[in-house]
Amino acid sequence: MGLVDQLVNQPHYTLVNQPRENDILSHKELFDSIPEEYLSHKEKYENAIRKTVLYYRLMQKYQNYKEGSTILDETRANYRNLVSFAVFKDYPPLMLHNGMFIPAIAGQGTPEQQKHWLKRAKNMEILGTYAQTELGHGTFIRGLETTAEYDPSTEEFVLHSPTLTSYKWWPGGLGHTVNYCVVMAQLYIRGRHHGMQPFLVQLRDEATHMPLPGVKLGEIGAKLGLSTVNNGFLAFEHHRIPRDRMLMKNAQVLKDGTFVAGPSSKLAYGTMIYVRVIIVNGMANLMAKAATIAVRYSAVRRQSQIKPSEPECQILDYVTQQHKLLICIATSLAFSTCARWLWDVYTGVMGQMESGNMDHLPELHALACSLKVVSTMDVSGLVERCRLACGGHGFMHSSNLPYTYGLATAACTYEGENTVLLLQTARSLVKAWQKGSKGKPLSPTEAYLMDKSPVPKWENTLDGIIAGFRRVSAGKVQDCVSKIDKLVKMGTSYEDAWNQTSVRLVAASEAHSRAVILATFRSEVSRAAAALSPPLSRVLHQLVHLYCVYWALERLGDLLLYTSIAERDVQELQQQYEDLLQKIRPNAVGLVDAFDLRDEILNSTLGAYDGRVYERLMEEALKSPLNAEPVNQSFHQYLKPFMHGKL
Ligand SMILES: CCCCCCCCCCCCCCCC(=O)SCCNC(=O)CCNC(=O)[C@H](O)C(C)(C)COP(=O)(O)OP(=O)(O)OC[C@H]1O[C@@H](n2cnc3c(N)ncnc32)[C@H](O)[C@@H]1OP(=O)(O)O
Ligand SMILES: Cc1cc2nc3c(=O)[nH]c(=O)nc-3n(C[C@H](O)[C@H](O)[C@H](O)COP(=O)(O)OP(=O)(O)OC[C@H]3O[C@@H](n4cnc5c(N)ncnc54)[C@H](O)[C@@H]3O)c2cc1C
């Protein structure tokens, strides 16, 4: 489907768009009579499990989940995530079951292992998570301490957590929910280290759910958000598992302990690439949700007057409010187009790798890293901006903006902390620069780095801005390479030179990402718009234009350094931007309505379609348990004696 069909004609994910009787969201038992904010930590988790079971039963009933459905279906069905947001304001305890446990088996298991375990996992006969991070290590995977020692005499692996810092720490659902998991552990055979490998490990008895002997489990405690994900810890005490529990699609261990290496040790990291690709689309969904809430509220809320002689105006009529929010609409579209484009790159590379061609894996890794970073960074910042744009009511949990912020900002850390991933992309860019400088061909998304033509006259057009961002990226990469070379010539080690240049490397990596995103957004919309009505095509091009001009103004310093942009161009750009705000304002509400997110999915007093904001805020307030009685018992217990000098 082209971009705009997905926007305008977007059929709700089949679950929510089926005839009423089949509509998962029509099952009111899925929703909370008492807002979960008023539940205890333990009650929240137990309530989330209650809803999870209901939700998945309905999913299985309505979704006629096809056995062996490809990961692609999962990704395109990302709207299911939005439906699950309707039921769970935070992520469900089984987020990792679908989000990583199943993909890890699909991506790392042999056909036989997939056949056996995927069926059980998809039918929810077993529940799993992905346990890689440890108390002492998250980023530096090679530093992870959990060991898997192969014992050829019994054809078993012995899993062990040698230190407190080796305890697996963070995996979603690990605390009390799942009974299996994919554990990433350092493989040793006869004392020889064979790198990080994936192991499918049973953690709890399938009947009693008790932890198995040699397995220590628990949850890690309260967090900023994702309060129902049940992130947990796991330690092994010389825990034995059969040889066939190592997921052996890439590397194998034969019965006698012979290790057969895969085509690349990095294939064991494949699940992370997949999730980073998925996260970009997830961010687009989160942005659509927050933009819908904030724009609709800004159309309902009237505050102050633009002219003393006129009544209070919609706050959306303030240009500052348009500046805050219209970029959010464009950002959601930008990341949903980039997500689909990145998914096609991903499936293409996976297809090539199936036939042994690994050539494009490094480019995919670099793209997945940089787009995961920029989408999570931008959306976290803009969701917080949506909250602030709604004033006090945005601070209410019932607005659903604080929860949405928690979901977005968590993604800046998980699946690869953002700084670290930008440095990964920088590594790829520096290597590309060095390769290109020797006349070797570069990958399609990095080829612009070798554009040695003279810096052209700046043009305030989409082509001009996109070309400008490419100049910025290429210039930054070149500066990094020069600084590293200079330091190395002065006797600094390459590693120290890299570290001393890392602030610039991160900036170069972000600039590269912006160049890729602007170009992809623009080309994807142009492709889709050709099949659209002129009015629709016009508004979408306005959003692309707004997005490009917004980021040009946000990155003026870089453009002034690396392009020929002049003061008069900047003045003109600023005027272009303000003109675009004015043009898009009349369509703002229509555009967020076109995200087509039902009230149950928005889960927001401020964003409901009927605009009854004040009535909903009051309805939610009255649900507070404190409002059940006019005088709380603490008055008699504490305040009254205190106020009468008796405490
Ligand atoms: C509503 C909102 C969202 C909705 C969306 C829902 C999503 C569905 C739910 C999921 C929810 C997730 C919940 C969190 C789940 C966790 O967080 S799981 C744990 C995630 N952990 C990480 O990502 C760890 C991050 N760290 C790393 O990846 C690695 O340490 C680093 C940073 C890549 C460095 O690793 P390293 O071994 O030191 O590698 P390094 O020496 O830097 O590089 C060696 C080579 O390997 C390459 N390489 C490194 N990694 C890779 C890779 N992955 N692939 C290919 N090549 C690689 C490098 O490019 C380099 O290549 P060369 O330059 O040498 O050619
Ligand atoms: C909500 C949530 C859910 C999660 N779910 C899971 C899960 O299901 N399974 C799982 O395995 N893990 C999970 N994680 C863990 C997550 O993957 C790690 O937190 C993440 O990889 C970062 O590692 P860390 O926490 O050890 O931070 P560190 O790596 O210790 O990072 C701390 C700081 O050090 C900096 N730093 C680290 N290395 C470098 C470097 N080489 N260069 C420059 N700076 C560096 C970072 O930029 C950061 O500022 C989850 C985390 C969160 C927050």
mmCIF file of N, CA and C in Angstrom, residues 276-346:
data_model
loop_
_atom_site.group_PDB
_atom_site.id
_atom_site.type_symbol
_atom_site.label_atom_id
_atom_site.label_comp_id
_atom_site.label_asym_id
_atom_site.label_seq_id
_atom_site.Cartn_x
_atom_site.Cartn_y
_atom_site.Cartn_z
ATOM 1 N N ARG A 276 15.373 -3.206 16.181
ATOM 2 C CA ARG A 276 15.651 -1.798 15.896
ATOM 3 C C ARG A 276 14.837 -1.333 14.689
ATOM 4 N N VAL A 277 14.688 -2.225 13.716
ATOM 5 C CA VAL A 277 13.887 -1.871 12.534
ATOM 6 C C VAL A 277 12.424 -1.679 12.937
ATOM 7 N N ILE A 278 11.926 -2.585 13.797
ATOM 8 C CA ILE A 278 10.518 -2.514 14.239
ATOM 9 C C ILE A 278 10.264 -1.256 15.062
ATOM 10 N N ILE A 279 11.251 -0.876 15.844
ATOM 11 C CA ILE A 279 11.083 0.274 16.756
ATOM 12 C C ILE A 279 10.772 1.541 15.976
ATOM 13 N N VAL A 280 11.342 1.703 14.787
ATOM 14 C CA VAL A 280 11.106 2.928 13.996
ATOM 15 C C VAL A 280 9.606 3.075 13.718
ATOM 16 N N ASN A 281 8.967 1.965 13.360
ATOM 17 C CA ASN A 281 7.523 2.019 13.092
ATOM 18 C C ASN A 281 6.735 2.245 14.373
ATOM 19 N N GLY A 282 7.237 1.629 15.438
ATOM 20 C CA GLY A 282 6.572 1.826 16.721
ATOM 21 C C GLY A 282 6.605 3.275 17.145
ATOM 22 N N MET A 283 7.711 3.943 16.840
ATOM 23 C CA MET A 283 7.824 5.361 17.190
ATOM 24 C C MET A 283 6.830 6.187 16.371
ATOM 25 N N ALA A 284 6.667 5.810 15.109
ATOM 26 C CA ALA A 284 5.695 6.538 14.266
ATOM 27 C C ALA A 284 4.301 6.420 14.871
ATOM 28 N N ASN A 285 3.976 5.240 15.378
ATOM 29 C CA ASN A 285 2.661 5.023 15.997
ATOM 30 C C ASN A 285 2.509 5.863 17.261
ATOM 31 N N LEU A 286 3.552 5.874 18.081
ATOM 32 C CA LEU A 286 3.497 6.667 19.318
ATOM 33 C C LEU A 286 3.332 8.150 18.994
ATOM 34 N N MET A 287 4.046 8.590 17.956
ATOM 35 C CA MET A 287 3.976 10.013 17.592
ATOM 36 C C MET A 287 2.580 10.358 17.088
ATOM 37 N N ALA A 288 1.993 9.439 16.316
ATOM 38 C CA ALA A 288 0.626 9.663 15.807
ATOM 39 C C ALA A 288 -0.349 9.793 16.966
ATOM 40 N N LYS A 289 -0.139 8.961 17.977
ATOM 41 C CA LYS A 289 -1.025 8.968 19.151
ATOM 42 C C LYS A 289 -0.908 10.303 19.881
ATOM 43 N N ALA A 290 0.324 10.697 20.182
ATOM 44 C CA ALA A 290 0.522 11.944 20.941
ATOM 45 C C ALA A 290 0.075 13.156 20.131
ATOM 46 N N ALA A 291 0.338 13.145 18.842
ATOM 47 C CA ALA A 291 -0.071 14.281 17.999
ATOM 48 C C ALA A 291 -1.589 14.385 17.947
ATOM 49 N N THR A 292 -2.255 13.254 17.850
ATOM 50 C CA THR A 292 -3.722 13.264 17.808
ATOM 51 C C THR A 292 -4.288 13.857 19.098
ATOM 52 N N ILE A 293 -3.748 13.427 20.224
ATOM 53 C CA ILE A 293 -4.214 13.935 21.520
ATOM 54 C C ILE A 293 -3.992 15.444 21.609
ATOM 55 N N ALA A 294 -2.783 15.885 21.305
ATOM 56 C CA ALA A 294 -2.432 17.296 21.510
ATOM 57 C C ALA A 294 -3.115 18.212 20.499
ATOM 58 N N VAL A 295 -3.235 17.780 19.253
ATOM 59 C CA VAL A 295 -3.861 18.647 18.245
ATOM 60 C C VAL A 295 -5.365 18.762 18.496
ATOM 61 N N ARG A 296 -6.005 17.630 18.791
ATOM 62 C CA ARG A 296 -7.454 17.699 19.082
ATOM 63 C C ARG A 296 -7.707 18.570 20.324
ATOM 64 N N TYR A 297 -6.898 18.374 21.359
ATOM 65 C CA TYR A 297 -7.079 19.192 22.571
ATOM 66 C C TYR A 297 -6.881 20.666 22.239
ATOM 67 N N SER A 298 -5.900 20.943 21.369
ATOM 68 C CA SER A 298 -5.616 22.346 21.003
ATOM 69 C C SER A 298 -6.725 22.957 20.163
ATOM 70 N N ALA A 299 -7.562 22.101 19.591
ATOM 71 C CA ALA A 299 -8.723 22.615 18.831
ATOM 72 C C ALA A 299 -9.910 22.849 19.758
ATOM 73 N N VAL A 300 -9.918 22.111 20.889
ATOM 74 C CA VAL A 300 -11.029 22.247 21.845
ATOM 75 C C VAL A 300 -10.740 23.369 22.855
ATOM 76 N N ARG A 301 -9.515 23.417 23.306
ATOM 77 C CA ARG A 301 -9.130 24.356 24.376
ATOM 78 C C ARG A 301 -9.146 25.783 23.868
ATOM 79 N N ARG A 302 -9.895 26.659 24.529
ATOM 80 C CA ARG A 302 -9.845 28.089 24.197
ATOM 81 C C ARG A 302 -9.194 28.803 25.368
ATOM 82 N N GLN A 303 -8.230 29.707 25.058
ATOM 83 C CA GLN A 303 -7.518 30.363 26.169
ATOM 84 C C GLN A 303 -6.988 31.706 25.682
ATOM 85 N N SER A 304 -7.348 32.751 26.371
ATOM 86 C CA SER A 304 -6.889 34.105 26.043
ATOM 87 C C SER A 304 -7.437 34.560 24.692
ATOM 88 N N GLN A 305 -7.058 35.810 24.325
ATOM 89 C CA GLN A 305 -7.602 36.395 23.089
ATOM 90 C C GLN A 305 -6.446 36.855 22.212
ATOM 91 N N ILE A 306 -6.631 36.689 20.877
ATOM 92 C CA ILE A 306 -5.618 37.249 19.981
ATOM 93 C C ILE A 306 -5.913 38.740 19.824
ATOM 94 N N LYS A 307 -7.235 39.048 19.706
ATOM 95 C CA LYS A 307 -7.625 40.466 19.661
ATOM 96 C C LYS A 307 -8.563 40.740 20.845
ATOM 97 N N PRO A 308 -8.365 41.820 21.568
ATOM 98 C CA PRO A 308 -9.193 42.100 22.751
ATOM 99 C C PRO A 308 -10.693 42.096 22.424
ATOM 100 N N SER A 309 -10.967 42.460 21.164
ATOM 101 C CA SER A 309 -12.407 42.572 20.818
ATOM 102 C C SER A 309 -13.030 41.214 20.499
ATOM 103 N N GLU A 310 -12.209 40.163 20.441
ATOM 104 C CA GLU A 310 -12.743 38.857 20.033
ATOM 105 C C GLU A 310 -12.819 37.892 21.216
ATOM 106 N N PRO A 311 -13.640 36.843 21.104
ATOM 107 C CA PRO A 311 -13.716 35.854 22.194
ATOM 108 C C PRO A 311 -12.410 35.078 22.308
ATOM 109 N N GLU A 312 -12.256 34.324 23.391
ATOM 110 C CA GLU A 312 -11.049 33.485 23.548
ATOM 111 C C GLU A 312 -10.921 32.559 22.343
ATOM 112 N N CYS A 313 -9.679 32.390 21.884
ATOM 113 C CA CYS A 313 -9.483 31.618 20.647
ATOM 114 C C CYS A 313 -9.019 30.188 20.950
ATOM 115 N N GLN A 314 -9.148 29.324 19.941
ATOM 116 C CA GLN A 314 -8.574 27.972 20.048
ATOM 117 C C GLN A 314 -7.064 28.137 20.206
ATOM 118 N N ILE A 315 -6.456 27.405 21.117
ATOM 119 C CA ILE A 315 -4.998 27.591 21.299
ATOM 120 C C ILE A 315 -4.249 27.140 20.056
ATOM 121 N N LEU A 316 -4.908 26.361 19.193
ATOM 122 C CA LEU A 316 -4.261 25.952 17.948
ATOM 123 C C LEU A 316 -4.094 27.137 17.004
ATOM 124 N N ASP A 317 -4.771 28.243 17.279
ATOM 125 C CA ASP A 317 -4.600 29.432 16.430
ATOM 126 C C ASP A 317 -3.348 30.220 16.788
ATOM 127 N N TYR A 318 -2.733 29.900 17.913
ATOM 128 C CA TYR A 318 -1.453 30.561 18.231
ATOM 129 C C TYR A 318 -0.368 29.913 17.369
ATOM 130 N N VAL A 319 0.387 30.733 16.677
ATOM 131 C CA VAL A 319 1.424 30.199 15.775
ATOM 132 C C VAL A 319 2.467 29.411 16.563
ATOM 133 N N THR A 320 2.688 29.825 17.801
ATOM 134 C CA THR A 320 3.638 29.068 18.635
ATOM 135 C C THR A 320 3.113 27.652 18.874
ATOM 136 N N GLN A 321 1.793 27.515 19.020
ATOM 137 C CA GLN A 321 1.216 26.170 19.225
ATOM 138 C C GLN A 321 1.333 25.366 17.935
ATOM 139 N N GLN A 322 1.158 26.017 16.799
ATOM 140 C CA GLN A 322 1.319 25.317 15.510
ATOM 141 C C GLN A 322 2.781 24.882 15.346
ATOM 142 N N HIS A 323 3.700 25.747 15.780
ATOM 143 C CA HIS A 323 5.132 25.404 15.708
ATOM 144 C C HIS A 323 5.438 24.169 16.555
ATOM 145 N N LYS A 324 4.756 24.076 17.699
ATOM 146 C CA LYS A 324 5.001 22.936 18.596
ATOM 147 C C LYS A 324 4.448 21.642 18.003
ATOM 148 N N LEU A 325 3.281 21.722 17.352
ATOM 149 C CA LEU A 325 2.538 20.495 17.075
ATOM 150 C C LEU A 325 2.529 20.031 15.620
ATOM 151 N N LEU A 326 2.598 20.934 14.660
ATOM 152 C CA LEU A 326 2.469 20.460 13.271
ATOM 153 C C LEU A 326 3.658 19.608 12.864
ATOM 154 N N ILE A 327 4.820 19.897 13.430
ATOM 155 C CA ILE A 327 6.002 19.055 13.135
ATOM 156 C C ILE A 327 5.767 17.630 13.654
ATOM 157 N N CYS A 328 4.911 17.483 14.669
ATOM 158 C CA CYS A 328 4.643 16.140 15.221
ATOM 159 C C CYS A 328 3.884 15.295 14.203
ATOM 160 N N ILE A 329 2.953 15.927 13.511
ATOM 161 C CA ILE A 329 2.207 15.203 12.465
ATOM 162 C C ILE A 329 3.175 14.769 11.365
ATOM 163 N N ALA A 330 4.015 15.706 10.943
ATOM 164 C CA ALA A 330 4.974 15.404 9.872
ATOM 165 C C ALA A 330 5.962 14.332 10.318
ATOM 166 N N THR A 331 6.366 14.384 11.586
ATOM 167 C CA THR A 331 7.345 13.407 12.100
ATOM 168 C C THR A 331 6.772 12.001 12.102
ATOM 169 N N SER A 332 5.506 11.865 12.475
ATOM 170 C CA SER A 332 4.905 10.530 12.456
ATOM 171 C C SER A 332 4.910 9.971 11.043
ATOM 172 N N LEU A 333 4.550 10.818 10.102
ATOM 173 C CA LEU A 333 4.547 10.369 8.702
ATOM 174 C C LEU A 333 5.953 10.047 8.218
ATOM 175 N N ALA A 334 6.904 10.889 8.608
ATOM 176 C CA ALA A 334 8.297 10.675 8.174
ATOM 177 C C ALA A 334 8.790 9.316 8.648
ATOM 178 N N PHE A 335 8.533 8.993 9.930
ATOM 179 C CA PHE A 335 9.048 7.731 10.462
ATOM 180 C C PHE A 335 8.223 6.548 9.985
ATOM 181 N N SER A 336 6.961 6.734 9.675
ATOM 182 C CA SER A 336 6.230 5.570 9.160
ATOM 183 C C SER A 336 6.670 5.271 7.733
ATOM 184 N N THR A 337 6.994 6.288 6.962
ATOM 185 C CA THR A 337 7.509 6.009 5.605
ATOM 186 C C THR A 337 8.900 5.394 5.687
ATOM 187 N N CYS A 338 9.741 5.946 6.579
ATOM 188 C CA CYS A 338 11.099 5.394 6.708
ATOM 189 C C CYS A 338 11.066 3.976 7.251
ATOM 190 N N ALA A 339 10.108 3.698 8.124
ATOM 191 C CA ALA A 339 10.011 2.350 8.706
ATOM 192 C C ALA A 339 9.703 1.333 7.623
ATOM 193 N N ARG A 340 8.784 1.678 6.735
ATOM 194 C CA ARG A 340 8.437 0.740 5.654
ATOM 195 C C ARG A 340 9.593 0.568 4.688
ATOM 196 N N TRP A 341 10.276 1.660 4.444
ATOM 197 C CA TRP A 341 11.437 1.590 3.542
ATOM 198 C C TRP A 341 12.521 0.728 4.191
ATOM 199 N N LEU A 342 12.781 0.947 5.495
ATOM 200 C CA LEU A 342 13.819 0.191 6.213
ATOM 201 C C LEU A 342 13.425 -1.283 6.303
ATOM 202 N N TRP A 343 12.130 -1.543 6.473
ATOM 203 C CA TRP A 343 11.692 -2.940 6.533
ATOM 204 C C TRP A 343 11.980 -3.628 5.202
ATOM 205 N N ASP A 344 11.749 -2.942 4.102
ATOM 206 C CA ASP A 344 12.035 -3.542 2.794
ATOM 207 C C ASP A 344 13.536 -3.769 2.629
ATOM 208 N N VAL A 345 14.357 -2.836 3.149
ATOM 209 C CA VAL A 345 15.820 -3.048 3.102
ATOM 210 C C VAL A 345 16.162 -4.298 3.921
ATOM 211 N N TYR A 346 15.533 -4.387 5.114
ATOM 212 C CA TYR A 346 15.811 -5.510 6.029
ATOM 213 C C TYR A 346 15.450 -6.841 5.366
#
